Short mmCIF file of C-alpha atoms in Angstrom, two decimals:
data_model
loop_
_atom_site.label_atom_id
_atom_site.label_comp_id
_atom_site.label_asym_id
_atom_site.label_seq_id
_atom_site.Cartn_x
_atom_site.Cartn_y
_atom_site.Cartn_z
CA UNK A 1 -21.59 -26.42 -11.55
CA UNK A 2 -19.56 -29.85 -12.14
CA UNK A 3 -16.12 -29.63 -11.70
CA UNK A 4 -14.06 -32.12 -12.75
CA UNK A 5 -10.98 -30.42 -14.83
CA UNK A 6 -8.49 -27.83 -12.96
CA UNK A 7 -6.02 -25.68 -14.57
CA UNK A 8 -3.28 -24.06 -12.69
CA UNK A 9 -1.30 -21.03 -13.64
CA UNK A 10 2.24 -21.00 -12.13
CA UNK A 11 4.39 -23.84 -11.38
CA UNK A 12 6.49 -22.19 -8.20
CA UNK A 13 5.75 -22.67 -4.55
CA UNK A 14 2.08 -22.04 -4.30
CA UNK A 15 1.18 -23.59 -7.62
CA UNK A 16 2.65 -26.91 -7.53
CA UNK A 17 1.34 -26.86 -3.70
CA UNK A 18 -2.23 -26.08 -5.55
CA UNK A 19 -2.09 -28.74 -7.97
CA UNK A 20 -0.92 -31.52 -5.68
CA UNK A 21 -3.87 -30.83 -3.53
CA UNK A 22 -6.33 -30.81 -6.20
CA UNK A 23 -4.80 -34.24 -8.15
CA UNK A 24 -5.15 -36.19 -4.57
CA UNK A 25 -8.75 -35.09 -4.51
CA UNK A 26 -9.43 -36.54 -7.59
CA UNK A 27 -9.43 -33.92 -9.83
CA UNK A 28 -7.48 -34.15 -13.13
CA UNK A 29 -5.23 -31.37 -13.46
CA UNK A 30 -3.32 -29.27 -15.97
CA UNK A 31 -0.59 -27.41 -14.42
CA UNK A 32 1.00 -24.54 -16.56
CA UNK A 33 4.02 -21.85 -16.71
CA UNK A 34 6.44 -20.44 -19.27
CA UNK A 35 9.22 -22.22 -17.82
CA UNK A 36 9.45 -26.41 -18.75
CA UNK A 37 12.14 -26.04 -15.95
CA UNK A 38 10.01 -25.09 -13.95
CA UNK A 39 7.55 -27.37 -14.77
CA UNK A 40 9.63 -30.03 -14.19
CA UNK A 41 11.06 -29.14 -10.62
CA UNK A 42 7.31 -28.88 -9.56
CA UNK A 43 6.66 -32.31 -10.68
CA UNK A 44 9.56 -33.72 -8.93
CA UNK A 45 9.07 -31.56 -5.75
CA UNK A 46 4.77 -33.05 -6.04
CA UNK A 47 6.50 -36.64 -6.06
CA UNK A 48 8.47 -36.07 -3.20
CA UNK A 49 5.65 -34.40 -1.12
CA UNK A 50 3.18 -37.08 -1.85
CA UNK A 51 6.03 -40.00 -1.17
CA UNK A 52 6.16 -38.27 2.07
CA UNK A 53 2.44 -38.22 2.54
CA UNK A 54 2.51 -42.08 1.63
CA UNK A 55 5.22 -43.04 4.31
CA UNK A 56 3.27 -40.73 6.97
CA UNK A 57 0.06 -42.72 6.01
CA UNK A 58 -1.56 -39.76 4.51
CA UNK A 59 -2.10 -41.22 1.37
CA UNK A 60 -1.55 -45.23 -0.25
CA UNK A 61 0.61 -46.03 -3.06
CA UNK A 62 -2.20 -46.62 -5.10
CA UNK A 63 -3.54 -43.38 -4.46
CA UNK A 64 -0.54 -41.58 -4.97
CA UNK A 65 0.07 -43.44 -8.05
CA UNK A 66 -3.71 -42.20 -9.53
CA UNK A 67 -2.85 -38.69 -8.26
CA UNK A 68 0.65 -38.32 -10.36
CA UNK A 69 -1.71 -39.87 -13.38
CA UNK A 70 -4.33 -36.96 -13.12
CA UNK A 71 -1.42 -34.36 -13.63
CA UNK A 72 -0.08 -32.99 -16.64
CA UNK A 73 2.22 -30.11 -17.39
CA UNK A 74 2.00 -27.55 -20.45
CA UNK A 75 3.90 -24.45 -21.24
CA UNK A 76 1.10 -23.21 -23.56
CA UNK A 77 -1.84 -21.61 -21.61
CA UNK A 78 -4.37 -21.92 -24.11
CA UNK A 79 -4.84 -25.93 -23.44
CA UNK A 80 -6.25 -24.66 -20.12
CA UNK A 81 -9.28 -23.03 -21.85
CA UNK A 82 -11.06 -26.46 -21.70
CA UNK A 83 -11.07 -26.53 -17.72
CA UNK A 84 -13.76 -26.21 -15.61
CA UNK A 85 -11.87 -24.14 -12.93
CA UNK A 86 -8.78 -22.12 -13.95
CA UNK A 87 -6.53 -20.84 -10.46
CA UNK A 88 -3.81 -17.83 -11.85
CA UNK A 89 -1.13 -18.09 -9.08
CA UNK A 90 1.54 -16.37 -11.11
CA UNK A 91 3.78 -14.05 -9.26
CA UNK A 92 2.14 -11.16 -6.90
CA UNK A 93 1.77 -8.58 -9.72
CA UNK A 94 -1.49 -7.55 -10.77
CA UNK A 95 -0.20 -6.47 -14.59
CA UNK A 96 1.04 -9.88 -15.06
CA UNK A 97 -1.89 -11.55 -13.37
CA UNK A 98 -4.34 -9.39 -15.89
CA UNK A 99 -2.14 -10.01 -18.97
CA UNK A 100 -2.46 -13.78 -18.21
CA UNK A 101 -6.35 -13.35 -17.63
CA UNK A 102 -6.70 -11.40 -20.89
CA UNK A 103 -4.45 -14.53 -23.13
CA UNK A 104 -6.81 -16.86 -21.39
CA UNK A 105 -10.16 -14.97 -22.60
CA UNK A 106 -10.42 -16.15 -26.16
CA UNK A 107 -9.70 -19.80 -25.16
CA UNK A 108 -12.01 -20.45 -22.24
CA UNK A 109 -15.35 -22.24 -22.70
CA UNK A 110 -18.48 -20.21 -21.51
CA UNK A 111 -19.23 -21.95 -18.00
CA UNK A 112 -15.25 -22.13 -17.12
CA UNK A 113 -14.88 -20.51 -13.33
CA UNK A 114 -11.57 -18.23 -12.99
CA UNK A 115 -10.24 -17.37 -9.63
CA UNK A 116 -6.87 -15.74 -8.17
CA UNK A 117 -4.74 -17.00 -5.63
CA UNK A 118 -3.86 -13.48 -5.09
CA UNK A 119 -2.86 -13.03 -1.09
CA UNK A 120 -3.89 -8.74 -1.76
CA UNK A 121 -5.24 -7.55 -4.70
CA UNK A 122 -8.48 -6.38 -5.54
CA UNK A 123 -10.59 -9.38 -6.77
CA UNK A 124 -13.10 -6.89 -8.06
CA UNK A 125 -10.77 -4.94 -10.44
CA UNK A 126 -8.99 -8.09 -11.75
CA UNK A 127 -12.46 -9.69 -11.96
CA UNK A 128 -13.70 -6.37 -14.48
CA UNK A 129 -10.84 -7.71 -16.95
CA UNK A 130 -12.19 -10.49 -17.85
CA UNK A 131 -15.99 -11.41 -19.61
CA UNK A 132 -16.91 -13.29 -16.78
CA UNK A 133 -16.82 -10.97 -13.61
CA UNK A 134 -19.90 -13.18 -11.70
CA UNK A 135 -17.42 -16.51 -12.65
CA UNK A 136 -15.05 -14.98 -10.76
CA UNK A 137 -12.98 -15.11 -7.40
CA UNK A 138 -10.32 -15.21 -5.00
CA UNK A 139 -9.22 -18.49 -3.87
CA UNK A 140 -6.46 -17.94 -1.77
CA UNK A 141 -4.28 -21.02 -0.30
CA UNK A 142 -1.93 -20.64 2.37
CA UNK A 143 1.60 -21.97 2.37
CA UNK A 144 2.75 -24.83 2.46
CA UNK A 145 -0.51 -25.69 0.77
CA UNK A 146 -0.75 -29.27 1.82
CA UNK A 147 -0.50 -28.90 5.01
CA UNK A 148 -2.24 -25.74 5.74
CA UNK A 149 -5.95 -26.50 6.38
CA UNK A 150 -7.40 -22.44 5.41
CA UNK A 151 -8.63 -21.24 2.26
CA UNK A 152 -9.70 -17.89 1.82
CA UNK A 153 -12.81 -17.14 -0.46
CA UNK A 154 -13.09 -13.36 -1.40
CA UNK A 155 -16.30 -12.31 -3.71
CA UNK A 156 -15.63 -9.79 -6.09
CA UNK A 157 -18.43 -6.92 -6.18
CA UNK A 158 -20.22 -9.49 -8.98
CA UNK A 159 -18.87 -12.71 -8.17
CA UNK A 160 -22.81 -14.99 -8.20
CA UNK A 161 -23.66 -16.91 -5.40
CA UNK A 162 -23.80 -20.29 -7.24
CA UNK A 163 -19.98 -19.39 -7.95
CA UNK A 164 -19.57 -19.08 -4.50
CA UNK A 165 -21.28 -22.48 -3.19
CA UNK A 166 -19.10 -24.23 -5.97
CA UNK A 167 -15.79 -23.16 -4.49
CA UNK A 168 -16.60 -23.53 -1.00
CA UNK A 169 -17.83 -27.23 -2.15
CA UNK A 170 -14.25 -28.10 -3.43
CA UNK A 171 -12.53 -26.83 -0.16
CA UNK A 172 -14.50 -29.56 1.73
CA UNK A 173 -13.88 -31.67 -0.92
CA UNK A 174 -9.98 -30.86 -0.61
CA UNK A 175 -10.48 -31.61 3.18
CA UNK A 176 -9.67 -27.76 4.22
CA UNK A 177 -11.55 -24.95 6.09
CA UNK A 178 -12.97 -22.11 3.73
CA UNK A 179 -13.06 -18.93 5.42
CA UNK A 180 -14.54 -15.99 3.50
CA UNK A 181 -13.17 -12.14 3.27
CA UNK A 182 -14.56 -9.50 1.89
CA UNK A 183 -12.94 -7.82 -1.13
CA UNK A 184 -10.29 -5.05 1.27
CA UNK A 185 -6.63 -5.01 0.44
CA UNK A 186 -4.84 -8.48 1.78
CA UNK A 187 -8.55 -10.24 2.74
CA UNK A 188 -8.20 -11.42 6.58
CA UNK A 189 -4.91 -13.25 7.10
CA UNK A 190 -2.15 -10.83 5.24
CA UNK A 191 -4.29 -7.49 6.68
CA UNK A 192 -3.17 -9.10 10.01
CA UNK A 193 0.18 -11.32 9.58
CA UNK A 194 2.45 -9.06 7.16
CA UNK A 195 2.10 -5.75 9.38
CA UNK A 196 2.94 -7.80 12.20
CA UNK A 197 6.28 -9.08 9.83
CA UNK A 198 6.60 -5.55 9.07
CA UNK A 199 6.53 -4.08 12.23
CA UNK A 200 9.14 -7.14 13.51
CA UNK A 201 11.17 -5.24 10.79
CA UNK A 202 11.33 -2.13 12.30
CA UNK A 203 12.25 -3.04 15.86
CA UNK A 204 15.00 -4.91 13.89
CA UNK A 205 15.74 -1.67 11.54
CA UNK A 206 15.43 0.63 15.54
CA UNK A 207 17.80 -1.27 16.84
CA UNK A 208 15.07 -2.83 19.54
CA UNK A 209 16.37 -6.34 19.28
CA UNK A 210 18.65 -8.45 16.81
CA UNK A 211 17.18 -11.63 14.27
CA UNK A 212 17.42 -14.01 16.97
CA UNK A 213 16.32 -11.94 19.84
CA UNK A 214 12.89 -10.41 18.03
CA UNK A 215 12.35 -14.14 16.51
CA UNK A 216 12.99 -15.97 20.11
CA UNK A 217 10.85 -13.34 21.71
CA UNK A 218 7.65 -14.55 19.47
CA UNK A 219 8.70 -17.89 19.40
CA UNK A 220 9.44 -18.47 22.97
CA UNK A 221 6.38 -15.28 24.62
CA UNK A 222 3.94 -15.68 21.94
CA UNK A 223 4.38 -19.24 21.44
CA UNK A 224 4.63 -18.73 17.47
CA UNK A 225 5.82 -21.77 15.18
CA UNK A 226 8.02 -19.18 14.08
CA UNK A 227 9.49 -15.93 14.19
CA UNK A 228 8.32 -12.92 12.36
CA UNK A 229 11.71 -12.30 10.42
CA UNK A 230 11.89 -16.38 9.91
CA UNK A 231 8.41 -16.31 8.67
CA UNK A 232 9.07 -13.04 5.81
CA UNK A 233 12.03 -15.31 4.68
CA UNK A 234 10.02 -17.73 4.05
CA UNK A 235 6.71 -16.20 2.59
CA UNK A 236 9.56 -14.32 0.73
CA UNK A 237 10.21 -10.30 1.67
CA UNK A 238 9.65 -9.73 -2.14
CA UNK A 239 5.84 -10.78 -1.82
CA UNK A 240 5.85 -9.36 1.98
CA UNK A 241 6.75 -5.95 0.51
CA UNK A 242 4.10 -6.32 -2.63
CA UNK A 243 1.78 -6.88 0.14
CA UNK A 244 2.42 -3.88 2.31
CA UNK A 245 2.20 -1.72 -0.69
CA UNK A 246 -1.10 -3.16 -1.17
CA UNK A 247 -1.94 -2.12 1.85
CA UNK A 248 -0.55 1.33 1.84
CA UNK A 249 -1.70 2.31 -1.53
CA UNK A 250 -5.54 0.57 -0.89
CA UNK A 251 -5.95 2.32 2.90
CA UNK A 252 -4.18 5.28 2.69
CA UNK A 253 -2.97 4.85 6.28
CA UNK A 254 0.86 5.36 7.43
CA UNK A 255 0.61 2.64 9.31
CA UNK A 256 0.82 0.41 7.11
CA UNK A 257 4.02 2.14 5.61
CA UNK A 258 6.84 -0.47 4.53
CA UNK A 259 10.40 -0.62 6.72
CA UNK A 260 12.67 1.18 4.79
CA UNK A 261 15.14 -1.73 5.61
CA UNK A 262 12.33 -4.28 4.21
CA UNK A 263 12.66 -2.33 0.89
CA UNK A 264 16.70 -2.35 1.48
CA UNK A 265 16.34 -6.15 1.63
CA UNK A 266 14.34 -6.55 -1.36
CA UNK A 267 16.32 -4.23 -3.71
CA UNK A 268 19.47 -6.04 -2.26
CA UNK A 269 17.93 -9.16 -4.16
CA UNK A 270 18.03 -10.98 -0.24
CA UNK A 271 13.97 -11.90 -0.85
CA UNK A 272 14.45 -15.21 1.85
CA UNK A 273 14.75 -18.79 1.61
CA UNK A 274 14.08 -19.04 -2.47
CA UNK A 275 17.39 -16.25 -3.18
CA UNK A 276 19.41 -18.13 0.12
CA UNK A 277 19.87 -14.75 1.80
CA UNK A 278 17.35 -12.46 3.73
CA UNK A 279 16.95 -12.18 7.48
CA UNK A 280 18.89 -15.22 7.64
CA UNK A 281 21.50 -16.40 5.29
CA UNK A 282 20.96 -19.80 4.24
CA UNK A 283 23.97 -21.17 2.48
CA UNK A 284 25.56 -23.04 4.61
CA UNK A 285 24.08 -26.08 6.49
CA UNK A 286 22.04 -24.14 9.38
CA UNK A 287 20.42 -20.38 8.93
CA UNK A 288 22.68 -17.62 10.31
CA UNK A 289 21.07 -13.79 11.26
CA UNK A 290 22.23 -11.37 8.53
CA UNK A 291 22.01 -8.86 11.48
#
């Protein structure tokens, strides 16, 4: 399977991440959403990332130069029906992630791969909505994407081995780690890290510690980068709550209920760092604890 041409669905956090990664690597890429705003903030924020890789001596200026060159930007999602390898990282909802896989069908050429970066849902059932459920799989980056050296690879129930030995060929090729899940709700890393978010969310919601407290406790005794309540603000408590609903619904096991304050939070619209308010507020010049 040559791959040469990548299209990218989504232009927020994960796909711009996604599409720099890929246009470094040499691929030429096609990077889509509804939104030309949005289109055109993840251009600007892929120029500032690589500029930083270029003054850390990650990348030259020639490189970065042929890298902005490789990517384009279209609002209509039929031009991606030419690409060899088509990655859907629209928002975590799996209605919106099947209508986009059904408006791609009647454009894609016969040996075009599709995968998800879905971090939870079934890559078998989204898989059985397309025509291609062996040319299918979940490719699932972890954020910030250009830094973060893991990608998981999750086989759908029909997803062909030579589809499999492709993808894990362009996560060398992208200079990452491939590590491969089977097909259970939230794969390896979310079935471990977003109960543990959750569960930071109900000593907060019991009253066992404040923000700073639980978040210096795991920072400080578990030697994490960063605290659980820091780290849902920034995965977003929007897609941390999708997640544990994922869970809940797929295993049928109370532990894995959500924190009745995490749902609070989320209808409250205070989804982390991308709405400015969630565990932490962040409109002023350093985060505060909302509690």
């Amino acid at each position: 399977m040559s791959i040469q041409t990548v299209g990218v669905i989504g232009a927020g956090q994960m796909g711009n991440g996604i599409a720099h990664v890929f246009a470094a690597a040499e691929y030429d890429v096609i990077l889509s959403d509804i939104s030309e705003d949005a289109l055109a903030k993840a251009r600007a924020r892929i120029e500032q990332n690589t500029a930083r890789q270029v003054a850390k001596d990650q990348l030259t200026e020639g490189e970065r130069t042929e890298a902005l060159r490789r990517l384009r930007s279209t609002t209509n999602l039929r031009e991606l029906g030419a690409c060899d390898l088509i990655i859907e990282s629209a928002t975590e909802r799996e209605a919106i992630k099947t209508q986009i896989f059904s408006e791609l069908l009647p454009s894609l050429g016969p040996d075009t791969i599709l995968t998800s970066n879905t971090s939870s849902i079934s890559i078998t059932r989204l898989a059985a909505t397309t025509d291609r459920p062996d040319r299918f799989m979940g490719f699932h980056f972890m954020n910030p994407v250009p830094v973060m050296k893991l990608v998981e690879l999750i086989r759908g129930i029909a997803t062909s081995n030579e589809t499999y030995d492709a993808l894990s060929a362009i996560v060398g090729r992208l200079g990452k780690t491939a590590a491969s899940s089977e097909d259970y709700p939230a794969f390896i890393v979310n079935r471990v890290l977003i109960p543990m978010i959750n569960e930071a969310v109900y000593a907060l919601y019991e009253g066992v510690g404040n923000v700073a407290s639980i978040d210096a406790s795991m920072k400080l005794g578990a030697n994490h980068p960063m605290g659980p309540l820091e780290l849902g603000d920034f995965i977003g408590l929007d897609t941390c709550l999708a997640i544990m609903n994922v869970l809940h619904d797929g295993l049928a096991d109370t532990k894995y209920r959500p924190c009745p304050l995490l749902v609070k939070y989320v209808e409250a619209g205070w989804t982390g760092r991308k709405a400015g308010r969630g565990f932490y507020d962040y409109r002023g010049g350093t985060p505060v604890p909302t509690r």
